[in-house]
Every structure is written in structure tokens, then in C-alpha cells.
Short mmCIF file of C-alpha atoms and ligand atoms in Angstrom, two decimals:
data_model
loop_
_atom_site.label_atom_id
_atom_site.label_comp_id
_atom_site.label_asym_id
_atom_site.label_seq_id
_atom_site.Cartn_x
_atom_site.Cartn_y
_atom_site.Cartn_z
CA UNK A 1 -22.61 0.78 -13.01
CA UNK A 2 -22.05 -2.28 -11.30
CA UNK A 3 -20.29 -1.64 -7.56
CA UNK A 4 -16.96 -3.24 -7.74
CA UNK A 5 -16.52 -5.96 -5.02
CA UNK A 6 -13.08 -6.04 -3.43
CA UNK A 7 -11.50 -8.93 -0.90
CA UNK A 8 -9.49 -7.87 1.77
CA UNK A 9 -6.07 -10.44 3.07
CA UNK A 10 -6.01 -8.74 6.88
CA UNK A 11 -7.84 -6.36 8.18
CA UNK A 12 -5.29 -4.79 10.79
CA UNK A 13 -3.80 -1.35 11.32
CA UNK A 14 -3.70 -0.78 7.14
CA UNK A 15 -7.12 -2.99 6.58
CA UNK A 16 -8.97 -1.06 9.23
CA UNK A 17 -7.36 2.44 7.76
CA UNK A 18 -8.87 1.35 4.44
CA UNK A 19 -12.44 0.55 5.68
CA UNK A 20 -12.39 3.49 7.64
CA UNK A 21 -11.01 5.63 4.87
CA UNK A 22 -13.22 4.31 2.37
CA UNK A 23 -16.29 4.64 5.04
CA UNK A 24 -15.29 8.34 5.85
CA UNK A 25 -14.37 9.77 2.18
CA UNK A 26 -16.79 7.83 0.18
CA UNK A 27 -18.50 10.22 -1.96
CA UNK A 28 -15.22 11.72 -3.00
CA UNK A 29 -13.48 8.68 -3.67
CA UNK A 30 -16.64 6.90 -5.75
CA UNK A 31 -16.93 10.44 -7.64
CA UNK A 32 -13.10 10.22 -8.84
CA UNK A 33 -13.39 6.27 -9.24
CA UNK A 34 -16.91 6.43 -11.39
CA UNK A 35 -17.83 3.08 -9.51
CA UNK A 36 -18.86 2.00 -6.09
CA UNK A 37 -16.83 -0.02 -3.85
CA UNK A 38 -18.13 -3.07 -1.92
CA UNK A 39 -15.43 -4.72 0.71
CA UNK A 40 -17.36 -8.41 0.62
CA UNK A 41 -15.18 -10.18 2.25
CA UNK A 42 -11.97 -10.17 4.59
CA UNK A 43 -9.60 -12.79 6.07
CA UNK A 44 -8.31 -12.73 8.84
CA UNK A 45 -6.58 -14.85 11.40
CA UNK A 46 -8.63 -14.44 14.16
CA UNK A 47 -12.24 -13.63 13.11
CA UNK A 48 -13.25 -12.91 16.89
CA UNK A 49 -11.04 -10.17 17.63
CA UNK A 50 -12.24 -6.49 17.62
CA UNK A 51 -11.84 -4.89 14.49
CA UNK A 52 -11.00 -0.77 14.61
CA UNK A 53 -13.57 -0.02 11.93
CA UNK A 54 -17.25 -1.12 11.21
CA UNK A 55 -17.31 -4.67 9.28
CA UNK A 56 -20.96 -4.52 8.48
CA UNK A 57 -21.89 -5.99 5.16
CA UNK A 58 -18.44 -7.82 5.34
CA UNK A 59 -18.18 -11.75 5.63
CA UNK A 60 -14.92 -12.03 7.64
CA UNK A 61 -13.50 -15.81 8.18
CA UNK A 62 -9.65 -16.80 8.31
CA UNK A 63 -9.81 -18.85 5.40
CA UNK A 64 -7.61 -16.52 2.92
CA UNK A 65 -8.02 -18.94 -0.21
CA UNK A 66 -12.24 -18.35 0.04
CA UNK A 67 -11.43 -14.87 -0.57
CA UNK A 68 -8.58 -15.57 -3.63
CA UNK A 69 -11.57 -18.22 -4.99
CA UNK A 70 -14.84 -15.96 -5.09
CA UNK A 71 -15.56 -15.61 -8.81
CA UNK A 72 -17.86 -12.13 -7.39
CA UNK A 73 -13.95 -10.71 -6.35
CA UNK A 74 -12.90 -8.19 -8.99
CA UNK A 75 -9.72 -7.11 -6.60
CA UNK A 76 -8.26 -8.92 -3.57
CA UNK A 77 -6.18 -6.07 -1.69
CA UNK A 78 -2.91 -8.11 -0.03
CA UNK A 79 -2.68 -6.45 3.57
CA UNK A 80 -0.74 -9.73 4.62
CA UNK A 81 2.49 -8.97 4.87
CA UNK A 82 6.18 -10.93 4.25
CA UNK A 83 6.59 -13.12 1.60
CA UNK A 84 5.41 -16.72 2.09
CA UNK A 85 1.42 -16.56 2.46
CA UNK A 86 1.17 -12.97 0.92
CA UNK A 87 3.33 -14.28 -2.24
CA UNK A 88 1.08 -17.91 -2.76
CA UNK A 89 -2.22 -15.85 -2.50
CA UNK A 90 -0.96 -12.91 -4.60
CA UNK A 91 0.05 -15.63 -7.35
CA UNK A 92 -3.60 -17.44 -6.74
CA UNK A 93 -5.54 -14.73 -7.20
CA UNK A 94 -3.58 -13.62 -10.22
CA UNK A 95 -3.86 -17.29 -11.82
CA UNK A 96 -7.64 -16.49 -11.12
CA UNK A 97 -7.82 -12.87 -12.90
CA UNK A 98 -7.89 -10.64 -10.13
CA UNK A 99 -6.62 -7.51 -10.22
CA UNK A 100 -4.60 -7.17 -6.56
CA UNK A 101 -3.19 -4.20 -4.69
CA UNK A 102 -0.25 -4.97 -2.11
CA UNK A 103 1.16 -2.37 1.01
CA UNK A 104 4.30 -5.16 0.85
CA UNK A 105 7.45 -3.69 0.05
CA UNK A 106 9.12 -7.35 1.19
CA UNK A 107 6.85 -8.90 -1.25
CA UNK A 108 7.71 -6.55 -4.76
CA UNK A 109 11.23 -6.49 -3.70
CA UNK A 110 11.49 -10.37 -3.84
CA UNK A 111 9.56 -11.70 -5.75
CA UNK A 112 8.35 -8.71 -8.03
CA UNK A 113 9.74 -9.95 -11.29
CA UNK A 114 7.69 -13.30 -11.06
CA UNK A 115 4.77 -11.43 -9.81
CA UNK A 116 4.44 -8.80 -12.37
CA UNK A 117 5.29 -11.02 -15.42
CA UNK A 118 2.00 -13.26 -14.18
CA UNK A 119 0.12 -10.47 -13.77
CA UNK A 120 1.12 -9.90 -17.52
CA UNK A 121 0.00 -13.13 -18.47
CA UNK A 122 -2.95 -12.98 -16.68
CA UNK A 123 -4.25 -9.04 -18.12
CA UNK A 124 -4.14 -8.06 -14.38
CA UNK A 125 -2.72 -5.47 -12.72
CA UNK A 126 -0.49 -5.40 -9.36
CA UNK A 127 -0.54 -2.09 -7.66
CA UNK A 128 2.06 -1.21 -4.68
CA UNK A 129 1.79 2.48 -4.26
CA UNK A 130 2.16 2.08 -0.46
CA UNK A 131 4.65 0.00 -0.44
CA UNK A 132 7.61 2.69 -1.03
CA UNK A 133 7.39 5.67 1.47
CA UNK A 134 3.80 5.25 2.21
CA UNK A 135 1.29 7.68 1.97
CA UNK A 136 3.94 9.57 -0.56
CA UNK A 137 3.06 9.10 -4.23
CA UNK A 138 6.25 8.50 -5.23
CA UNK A 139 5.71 5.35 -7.57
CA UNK A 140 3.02 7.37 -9.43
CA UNK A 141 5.33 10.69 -9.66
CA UNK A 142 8.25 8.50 -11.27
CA UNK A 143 6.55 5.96 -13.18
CA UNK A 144 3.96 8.40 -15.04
CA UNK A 145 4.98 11.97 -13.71
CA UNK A 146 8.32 11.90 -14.59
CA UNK A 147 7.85 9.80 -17.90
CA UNK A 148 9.69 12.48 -19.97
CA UNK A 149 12.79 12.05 -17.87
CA UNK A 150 15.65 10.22 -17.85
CA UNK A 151 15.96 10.18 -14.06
CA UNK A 152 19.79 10.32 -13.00
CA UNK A 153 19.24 9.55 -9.41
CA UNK A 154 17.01 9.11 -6.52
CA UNK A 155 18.24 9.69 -3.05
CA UNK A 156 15.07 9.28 0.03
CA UNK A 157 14.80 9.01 3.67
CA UNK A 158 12.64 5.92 2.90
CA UNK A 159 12.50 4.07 6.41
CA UNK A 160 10.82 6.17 9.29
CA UNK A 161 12.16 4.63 11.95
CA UNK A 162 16.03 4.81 11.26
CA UNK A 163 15.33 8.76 10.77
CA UNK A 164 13.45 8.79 13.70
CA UNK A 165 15.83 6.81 15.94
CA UNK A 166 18.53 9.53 14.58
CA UNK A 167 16.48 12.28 15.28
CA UNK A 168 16.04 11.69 18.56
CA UNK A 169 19.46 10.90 19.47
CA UNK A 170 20.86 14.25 17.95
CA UNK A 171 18.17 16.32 19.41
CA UNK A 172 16.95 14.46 22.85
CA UNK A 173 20.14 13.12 23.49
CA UNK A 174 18.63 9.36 24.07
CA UNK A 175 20.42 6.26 23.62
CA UNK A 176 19.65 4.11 20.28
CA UNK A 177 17.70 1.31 22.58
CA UNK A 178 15.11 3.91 23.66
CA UNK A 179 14.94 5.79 20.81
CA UNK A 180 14.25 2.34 18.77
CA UNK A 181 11.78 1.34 21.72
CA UNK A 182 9.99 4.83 21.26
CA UNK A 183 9.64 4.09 17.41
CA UNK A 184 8.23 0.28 18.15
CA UNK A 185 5.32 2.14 20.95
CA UNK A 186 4.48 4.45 18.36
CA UNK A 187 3.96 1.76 15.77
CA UNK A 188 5.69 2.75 12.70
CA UNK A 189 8.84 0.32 13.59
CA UNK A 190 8.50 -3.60 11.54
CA UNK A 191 7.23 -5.94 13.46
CA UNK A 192 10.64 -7.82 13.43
CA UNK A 193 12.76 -4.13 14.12
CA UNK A 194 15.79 -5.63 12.66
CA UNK A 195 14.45 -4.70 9.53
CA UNK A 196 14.39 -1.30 10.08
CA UNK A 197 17.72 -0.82 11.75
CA UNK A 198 19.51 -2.90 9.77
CA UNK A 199 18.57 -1.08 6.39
CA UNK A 200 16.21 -3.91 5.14
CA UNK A 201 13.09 -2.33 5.28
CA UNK A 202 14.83 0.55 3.20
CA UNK A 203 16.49 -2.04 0.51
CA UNK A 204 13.18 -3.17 -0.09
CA UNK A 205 11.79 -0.16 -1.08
CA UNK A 206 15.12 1.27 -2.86
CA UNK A 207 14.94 -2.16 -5.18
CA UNK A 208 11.52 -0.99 -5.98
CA UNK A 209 12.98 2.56 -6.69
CA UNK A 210 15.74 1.43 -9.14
CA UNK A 211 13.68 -0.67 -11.07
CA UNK A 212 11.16 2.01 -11.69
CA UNK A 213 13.60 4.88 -12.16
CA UNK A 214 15.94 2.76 -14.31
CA UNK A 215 13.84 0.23 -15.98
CA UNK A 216 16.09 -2.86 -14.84
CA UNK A 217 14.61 -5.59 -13.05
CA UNK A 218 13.81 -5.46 -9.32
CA UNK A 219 17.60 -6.59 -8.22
CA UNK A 220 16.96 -6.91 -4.05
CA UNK A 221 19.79 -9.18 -3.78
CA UNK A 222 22.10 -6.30 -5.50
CA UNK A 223 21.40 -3.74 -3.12
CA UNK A 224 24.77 -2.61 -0.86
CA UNK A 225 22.93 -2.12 2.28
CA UNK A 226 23.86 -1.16 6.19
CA UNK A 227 21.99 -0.29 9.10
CA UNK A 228 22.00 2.43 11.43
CA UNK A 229 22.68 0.35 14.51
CA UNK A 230 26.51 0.86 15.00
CA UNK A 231 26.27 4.48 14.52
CA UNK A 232 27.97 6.40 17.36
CA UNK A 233 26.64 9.86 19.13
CA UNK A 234 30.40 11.01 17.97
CA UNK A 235 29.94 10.80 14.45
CA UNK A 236 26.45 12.65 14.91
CA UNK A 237 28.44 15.32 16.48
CA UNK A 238 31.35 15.32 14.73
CA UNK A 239 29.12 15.45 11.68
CA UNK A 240 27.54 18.47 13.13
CA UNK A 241 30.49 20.42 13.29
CA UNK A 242 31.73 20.08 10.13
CA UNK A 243 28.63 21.20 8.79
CA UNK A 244 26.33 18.09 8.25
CA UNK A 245 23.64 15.43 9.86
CA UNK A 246 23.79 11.74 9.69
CA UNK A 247 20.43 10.56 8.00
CA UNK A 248 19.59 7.17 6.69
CA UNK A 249 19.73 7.13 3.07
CA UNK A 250 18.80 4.88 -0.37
CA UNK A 251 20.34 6.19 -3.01
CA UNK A 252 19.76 5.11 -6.60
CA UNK A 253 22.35 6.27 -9.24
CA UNK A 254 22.74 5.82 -12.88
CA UNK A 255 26.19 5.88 -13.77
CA UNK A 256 28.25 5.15 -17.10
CA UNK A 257 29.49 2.00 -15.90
CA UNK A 258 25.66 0.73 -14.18
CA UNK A 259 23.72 1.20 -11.47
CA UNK A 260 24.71 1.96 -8.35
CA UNK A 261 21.79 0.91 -5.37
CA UNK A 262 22.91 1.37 -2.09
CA UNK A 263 21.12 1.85 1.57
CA UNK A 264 23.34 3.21 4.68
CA UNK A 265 23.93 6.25 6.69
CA UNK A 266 24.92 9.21 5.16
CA UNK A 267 26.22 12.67 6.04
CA UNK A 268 24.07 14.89 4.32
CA UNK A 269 25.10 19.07 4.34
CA UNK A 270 22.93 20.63 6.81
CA UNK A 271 21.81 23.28 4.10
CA UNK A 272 20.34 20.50 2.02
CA UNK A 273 16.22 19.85 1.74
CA UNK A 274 17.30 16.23 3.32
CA UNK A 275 18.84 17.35 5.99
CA UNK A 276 15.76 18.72 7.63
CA UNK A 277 13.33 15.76 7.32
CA UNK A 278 13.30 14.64 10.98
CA UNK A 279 11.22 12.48 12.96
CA UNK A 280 9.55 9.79 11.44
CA UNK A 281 8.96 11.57 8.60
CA UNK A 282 10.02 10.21 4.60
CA UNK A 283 11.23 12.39 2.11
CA UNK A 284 12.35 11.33 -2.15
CA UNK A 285 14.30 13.86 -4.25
CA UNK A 286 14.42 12.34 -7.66
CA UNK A 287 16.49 13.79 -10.24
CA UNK A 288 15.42 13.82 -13.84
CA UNK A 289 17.39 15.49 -16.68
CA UNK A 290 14.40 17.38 -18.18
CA UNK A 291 12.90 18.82 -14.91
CA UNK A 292 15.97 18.83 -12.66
CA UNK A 293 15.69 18.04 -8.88
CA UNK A 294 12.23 17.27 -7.58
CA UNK A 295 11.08 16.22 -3.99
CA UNK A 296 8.50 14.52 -2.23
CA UNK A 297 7.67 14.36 1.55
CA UNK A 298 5.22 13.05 3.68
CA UNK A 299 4.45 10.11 6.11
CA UNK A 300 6.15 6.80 5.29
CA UNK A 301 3.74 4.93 7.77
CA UNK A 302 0.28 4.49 10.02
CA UNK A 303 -2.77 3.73 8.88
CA UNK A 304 -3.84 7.03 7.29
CA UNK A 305 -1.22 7.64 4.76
CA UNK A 306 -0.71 3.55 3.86
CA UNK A 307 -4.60 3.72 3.84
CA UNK A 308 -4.41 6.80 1.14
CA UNK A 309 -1.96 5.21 -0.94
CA UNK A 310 -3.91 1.67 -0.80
CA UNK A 311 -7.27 3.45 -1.82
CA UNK A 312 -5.44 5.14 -4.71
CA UNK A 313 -4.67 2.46 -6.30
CA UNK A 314 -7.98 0.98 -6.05
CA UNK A 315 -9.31 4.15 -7.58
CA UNK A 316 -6.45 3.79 -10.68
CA UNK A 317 -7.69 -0.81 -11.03
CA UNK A 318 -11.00 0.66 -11.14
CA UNK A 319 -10.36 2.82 -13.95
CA UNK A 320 -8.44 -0.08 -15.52
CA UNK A 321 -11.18 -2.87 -15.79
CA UNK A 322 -12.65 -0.70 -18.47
CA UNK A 323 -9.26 -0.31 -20.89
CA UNK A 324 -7.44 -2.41 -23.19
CA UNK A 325 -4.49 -4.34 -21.52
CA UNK A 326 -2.05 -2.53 -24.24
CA UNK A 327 -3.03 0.70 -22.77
CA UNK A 328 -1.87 0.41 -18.64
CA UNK A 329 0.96 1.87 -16.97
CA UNK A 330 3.42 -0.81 -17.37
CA UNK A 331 4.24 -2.30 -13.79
CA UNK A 332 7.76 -1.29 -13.83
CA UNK A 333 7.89 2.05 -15.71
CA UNK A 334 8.75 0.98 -19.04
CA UNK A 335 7.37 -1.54 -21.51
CA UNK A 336 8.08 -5.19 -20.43
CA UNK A 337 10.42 -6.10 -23.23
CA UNK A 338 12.51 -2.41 -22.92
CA UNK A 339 13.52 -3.61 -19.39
CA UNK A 340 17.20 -3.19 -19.43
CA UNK A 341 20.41 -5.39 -18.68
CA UNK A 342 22.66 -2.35 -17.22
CA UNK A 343 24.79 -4.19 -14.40
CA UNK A 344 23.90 -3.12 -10.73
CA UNK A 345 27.59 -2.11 -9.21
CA UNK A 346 29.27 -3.24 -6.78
CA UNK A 347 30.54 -1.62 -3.80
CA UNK A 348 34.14 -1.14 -5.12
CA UNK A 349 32.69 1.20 -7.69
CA UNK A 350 30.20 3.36 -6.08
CA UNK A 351 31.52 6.96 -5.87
CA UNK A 352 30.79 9.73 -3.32
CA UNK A 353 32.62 11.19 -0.49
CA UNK A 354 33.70 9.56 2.48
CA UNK A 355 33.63 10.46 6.56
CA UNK A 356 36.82 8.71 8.14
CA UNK A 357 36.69 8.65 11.41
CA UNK A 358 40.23 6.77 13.60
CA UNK A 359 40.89 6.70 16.95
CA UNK A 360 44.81 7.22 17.31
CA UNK A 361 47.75 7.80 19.79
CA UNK A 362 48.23 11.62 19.97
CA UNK A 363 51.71 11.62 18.48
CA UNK A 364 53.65 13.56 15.86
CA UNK A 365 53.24 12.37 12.36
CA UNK A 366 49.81 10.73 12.81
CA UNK A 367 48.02 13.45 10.62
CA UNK A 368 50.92 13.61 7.53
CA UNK A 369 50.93 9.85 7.38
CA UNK A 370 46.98 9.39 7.04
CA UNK A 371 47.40 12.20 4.44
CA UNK A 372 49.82 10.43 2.78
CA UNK A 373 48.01 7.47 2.51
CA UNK A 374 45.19 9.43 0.93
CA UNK A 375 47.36 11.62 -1.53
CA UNK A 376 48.84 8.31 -2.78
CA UNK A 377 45.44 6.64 -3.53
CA UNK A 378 44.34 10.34 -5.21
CA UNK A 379 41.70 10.61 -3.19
CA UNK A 380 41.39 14.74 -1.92
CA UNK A 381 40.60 15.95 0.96
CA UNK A 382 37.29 18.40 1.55
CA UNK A 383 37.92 18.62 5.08
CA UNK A 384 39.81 17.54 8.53
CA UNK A 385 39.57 17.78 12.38
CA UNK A 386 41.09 16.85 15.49
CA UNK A 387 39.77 16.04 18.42
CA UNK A 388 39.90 15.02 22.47
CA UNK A 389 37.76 11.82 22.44
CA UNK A 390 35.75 11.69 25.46
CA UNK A 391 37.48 9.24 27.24
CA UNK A 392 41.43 8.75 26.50
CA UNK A 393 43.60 11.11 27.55
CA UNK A 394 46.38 9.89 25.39
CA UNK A 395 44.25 9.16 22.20
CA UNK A 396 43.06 11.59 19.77
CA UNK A 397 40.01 11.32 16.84
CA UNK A 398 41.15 12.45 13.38
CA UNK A 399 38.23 12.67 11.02
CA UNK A 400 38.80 13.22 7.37
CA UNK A 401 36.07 13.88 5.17
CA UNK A 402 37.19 13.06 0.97
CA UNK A 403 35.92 14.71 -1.93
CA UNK A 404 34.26 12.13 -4.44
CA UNK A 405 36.35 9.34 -5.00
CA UNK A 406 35.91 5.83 -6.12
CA UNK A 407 35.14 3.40 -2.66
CA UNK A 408 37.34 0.56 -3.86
CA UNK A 409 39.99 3.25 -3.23
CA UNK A 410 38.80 4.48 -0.29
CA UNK A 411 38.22 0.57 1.28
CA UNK A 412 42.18 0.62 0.41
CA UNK A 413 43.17 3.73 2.43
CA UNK A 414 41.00 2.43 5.45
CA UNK A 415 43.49 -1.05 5.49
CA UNK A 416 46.51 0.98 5.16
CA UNK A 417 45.44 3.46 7.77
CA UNK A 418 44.15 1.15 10.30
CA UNK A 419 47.59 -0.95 9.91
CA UNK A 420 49.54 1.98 11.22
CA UNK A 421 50.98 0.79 14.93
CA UNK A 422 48.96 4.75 15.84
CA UNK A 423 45.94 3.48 15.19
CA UNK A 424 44.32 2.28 18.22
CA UNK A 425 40.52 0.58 16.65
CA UNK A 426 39.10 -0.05 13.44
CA UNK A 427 38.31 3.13 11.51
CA UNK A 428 34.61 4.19 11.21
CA UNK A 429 33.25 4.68 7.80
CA UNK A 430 30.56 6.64 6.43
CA UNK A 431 29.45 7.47 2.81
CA UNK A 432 28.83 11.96 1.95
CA UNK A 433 26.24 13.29 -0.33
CA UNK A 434 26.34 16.54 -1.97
CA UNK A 435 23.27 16.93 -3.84
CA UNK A 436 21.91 19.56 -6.14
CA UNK A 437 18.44 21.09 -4.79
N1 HSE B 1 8.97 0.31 9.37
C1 HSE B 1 8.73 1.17 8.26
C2 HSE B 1 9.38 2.52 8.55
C3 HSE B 1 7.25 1.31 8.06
O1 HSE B 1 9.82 2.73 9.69
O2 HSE B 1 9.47 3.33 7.65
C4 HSE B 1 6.84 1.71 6.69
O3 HSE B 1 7.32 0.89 5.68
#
């Protein structure tokens, strides 16, 4: 059969993983695919620099739109990145009938809808394994895997640096800035950091998540999201003595009401499969009501594992240019016109426990009136310590961790607390998991 002839947008660390990969592995990948595969072209913006991996037989230019053009393309892999360039040629090429393959988690989560329904249009396929926890096949698992299920929730350690930059501060002691400066040598931080430390990077892929575990559309916008940058060595001890670590979390929840998608630091128990991903390192433990709690863990980033996930895909469009539209995965899980309307929640109704943590003056009558304030609000109380902070003499830290209660409640008992004349700064906040594995 004829070799299928694929354009690559970039050719850096991910492009030169997929040459590579595809140079290295392939008789195994062109006996699974059933086709050969011919890289004819790549753009890039500077078509004199070095390249890590042989570009022989490859016309390489910086002219992106000669690539989106070439009638001999059968699939244009986007290896651009954001959402400006990568989104015009990703449209282009799918105007033009070309199957396309993205590593952009920035692109799906923004402008997904629009992309997908053009593919649709167009009989084309868009394929983003890589663009959710890397070289993890977690898109695949849900969206065909897991197609019996009615998946309840999806909770994942989904951005590598956040877990990395926590990791090193519980275990090496470091200071955020080096432990973030460590993650950016290493490579596996964004290229704008913010991203990662801010929870970005991680909404991105969580709005990808939803959509496929729920069937709603991609809803970036809707995701309640915060970073890992404010986090204090404290909590991460504090946490540790009461039994659990601080790890940066996307959690995806179907709930009676909606759909609760949310991205920010969470105290997971220590005993739980979460709790020991560390380093760099991505784990997903979807829940689905059929096969119960399921878990996937692997590299989230590098060239390798992005490269894998990339290459898959190609493998599944290759398979595809020989079937009937009617017959391919749908994009987003679930036929285009069963997409559903459930609401994505807001804040005030997502439910879980909470980690209070207040500074106070040591004085009589501080603990029963923050108890009060939560036995008023009926939210309980799962557990609750004193301590010395490290630097007041006269100040204590009370830390309450609540069972499950509703956080519009819990937003209340933090402004009634922190008005107290006791309370010496504003009262640190973060969300509890229990999960069944
Ligand atoms: N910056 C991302 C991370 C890379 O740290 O997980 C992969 O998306």
C-alpha cells in the first residue's frame, strides 16, 4: 500500500522525539499501522538550526502554510504549540482534508469545540492523545476503554512540574524558587512557568478530561483553578502529621446538581495510590460505575513519552483513512449530537473536605469559638491541632480539617473566623480528598 506522507508544524523536543521514534521502532510501528510512514516535510522557524534527529528525505523550510497546502499531505502533525498559529493552521489544514494530530493541550482546551465540529464537517479526524498527561493513554482508556461506564469522577496529578516542585520541597527541603528552577533545567516546566504553577497547564488538560468523561463540551473558561505558588512548607508539614501530602490535583466530578471541574492543591491521605506519585511523575484514577476505580501512571512529559503518544495516534488516522466516517471514535467520547447541557458548578457548590489553617493569639476561647462557627454552619469536624508557629511566641496555628461539606459554607466560616479580633492573618485554605482505591 501506498506509504502515508505526513507534515510536521516544528520539529523541536516532541518533533525530533517523533522522527527519532519513528526512525528507531519502525518495523513495529508500520507492522501495527499496515502502512508506511513518510515525514515529507517540516516547518520550522529556523531551518538552519541543528535538528536532534536525522532529517534526511525531509524538505524542512519555515513556511508552515506550504506544509498545510501540499495536496501529497495525508496528516499534518501540529507540534506548534499555544493557540494563535497552531489554531489558524490546524483550521487550514482541516478546511483542506487533512487528518491532524496535536501535543497542544492549550489548543483543545480553547478552542476544541470549533476545532472538532470542523473536523466533522470536513470527515477528518483531530487526535490529542499527548496532550493530557503525556505519554499516559488516558484519552484512549476513557474514551473507548471505559465506554461501558458511566464514569463518576476523575481525579490526576496531571501537571509534572507542580508535583515535582512539591516533591522536592517535602523531601529535599528546597525553597519553591529552586525547586521551580530545577523543573525549568530539566525541561518538563512550560515555556512561560506561570502556567504550570498557577494551575493552567493542569485546567487545560482537566477541560479535556470533563468533556471526555462527561460528554459536555470542552468548558476551559468553567474550570475553578489555583496554583501551587502560595503554598507554605507549614501546610506540607502540618499535612504530614495529620496523616496526608499536599499534591496538585484536577478533579472532575459528576454530581446531581452538574459538574464540578476544579484544579488546586489538595491534601490527599498518605495511604492513597495518589499520594505516592512523586517527582515529575503523572498519575489518573478514573472512576467508572461498572469497573470501579481504575488508575493510570506514567510520564506526563519529554520527548519519549509525548513522542509515544503522538505516534499512536498516527498509527489509530492511519487505520482511519480506510473506514467510513460513521464508524470513528467520536472526538469527544460520545456521538456529536448526545453532547450534554449538564451545568459546570460553581465554586459555592463543590463539596469535599476542607484544611483550615489560622494564625491566632494564644488565648482562651480561640478553639470553642472557631468550633462554634463551624457547628453553626453544620459543617463537622474530622480532625484538629494546635501548634507553636515557628516564629511568634505569642501566636498559635489552629488547623481544622472538615468532613465533606458544601464550600459555599465553608467560604462562610473562613469570613466569620478571620473577623474574630484573635485572628492575626487571613486563614489558609485547602480542599481534602478521600478517594476510594
Ligand atoms: N509543563 C507540563 C508539566 C508539561 O509540567 O506537566 C506537560 O504538559
Amino acid at each position: 500500500m501506498k506509504p502515508v506522507n505526513v507534515g510536521l508544524l516544528g520539529l523541536g523536543t516532541v518533533g525530533a522525539g517523533v522522527v527519532n521514534l519513528l526512525t528507531e521502532n519502525r518495523d513495529e510501528i508500520v507492522r501495527r499501522a499496515g502502512r508506511d510512514i513518510h515525514i515529507t516535510r517540516a516547518a520550522v522557524r529556523n531551518p538552519d538550526k541543528a535538528r536532534e534527529c536525522a532529517v534526511d528525505g525531509m524538505q524542512i523550510g519555515s513556511d508552515c502554510q506550504v506544509i498545510v497546502d501540499d495536496p501529497e499531505i495525508d496528516v499534518v502533525l501540529e507540534l506548534i504549540g499555544g493557540d494563535g498559529l497552531a489554531f489558524d493552521l490546524t483550521m487550514a489544514a482541516i478546511e483542506r482534508g487533512k487528518h491532524v494530530i496535536t501535543a497542544n493541550k492549550h489548543l483543545i482546551a480553547l478552542h476544541g469545540n470549533a476545532i472538532f465540529a470542523a473536523a466533522e464537517r470536513n470527515n477528518v479526524v483531530v487526535s490529542f492523545e499527548a496532550a493530557v498527561a503525556g505519554g499516559i493513554p488516558i484519552i484512549k482508556a476513557m474514551r473507548e476503554s471505559l465506554a461501558a461506564n458511566r464514569i463518576e469522577w476523575v481525579a490526576g496529578i496531571i501537571n509534572g512540574t507542580g508535583n515535582f516542585i512539591l516533591t522536592q520541597m517535602r523531601f529535599e527541603g528546597v525553597s519553591f524558587e529552586y525547586a521551580l528552577a530545577d523543573a525549568q533545567r530539566r525541561g518538563f516546566a512550560e515555556a512561560d512557568p506561570t502556567f504550570d504553577i498557577e494551575g493552567i497547564d493542569a485546567a487545560h488538560k482537566l477541560a479535556i478530561i470533563g468533556s471526555i468523561a462527561f460528554g459536555i463540551p470542552l468548558s476551559f473558561e468553567r474550570v475553578y483553578t489555583e496554583g501551587i505558588r502560595y503554598l507554605a512548607s507549614a501546610d506540607i508539614a502540618y499535612a504530614a502529621r495529620l496523616g496526608y501530602r499536599i499534591k496538585p490535583l484536577g478533579i472532575a466530578k459528576r454530581t446531581p446538581e452538574g459538574v464540578e471541574l476544579r484544579v488546586h492543591p489538595t491534601l490527599v491521605p498518605e495511604k492513597a495510590l495518589l499520594a505516592s506519585v512523586e517527582g515529575e511523575k503523572n498519575a489518573v484514577m478514573v472512576y467508572g460505575d461498572a469497573v470501579g476505580p481504575t488508575v493510570y501512571y506514567g510520564a506526563g512529559a519529554g520527548a519519549g513519552p509525548t513522542a509515544s503518544a503522538v505516534v499512536a495516534d498516527l498509527t489509530d488516522t492511519i487505520r482511519v483513512l480506510s473506514t467510513d466516517p460513521s464508524g470513528r471514535v467520536p472526538h469527544l467520547a460520545f456521538q456529536p449530537d448526545q453532547i450534554s447541557d449538564a451545568p459546570v458548578l460553581d465554586r459555592a457548590d463543590f463539596e469535599c473536605g476542607h484544611y483550615l489553617r489560622v494564625q491566632v493569639a494564644d488565648q482562651t476561647g480561640v478553639m470553642a469559638a472557631m468550633t462554634r462557627v463551624l457547628a453553626d454552619l453544620e459543617i463537622g469536624i474530622d480532625a484538629i491541632l494546635q501548634e507553636d508557629p515557628p516564629t511568634t511566641e505569642d501566636d498559635a496555628h489552629v488547623i481544622v480539617v472538615t468532613k465533606s461539606a458544601r464550600e459555599g459554607r465553608v467560604l462562610e466560616a473562613i469570613a466569620r473566623i478571620e473577623a474574630f479580633d484573635f485572628a492575626r492573618k487571613s486563614l489558609v485554605h485547602i480542599r481534602v480528598a478521600h478517594f476510594e482505591d
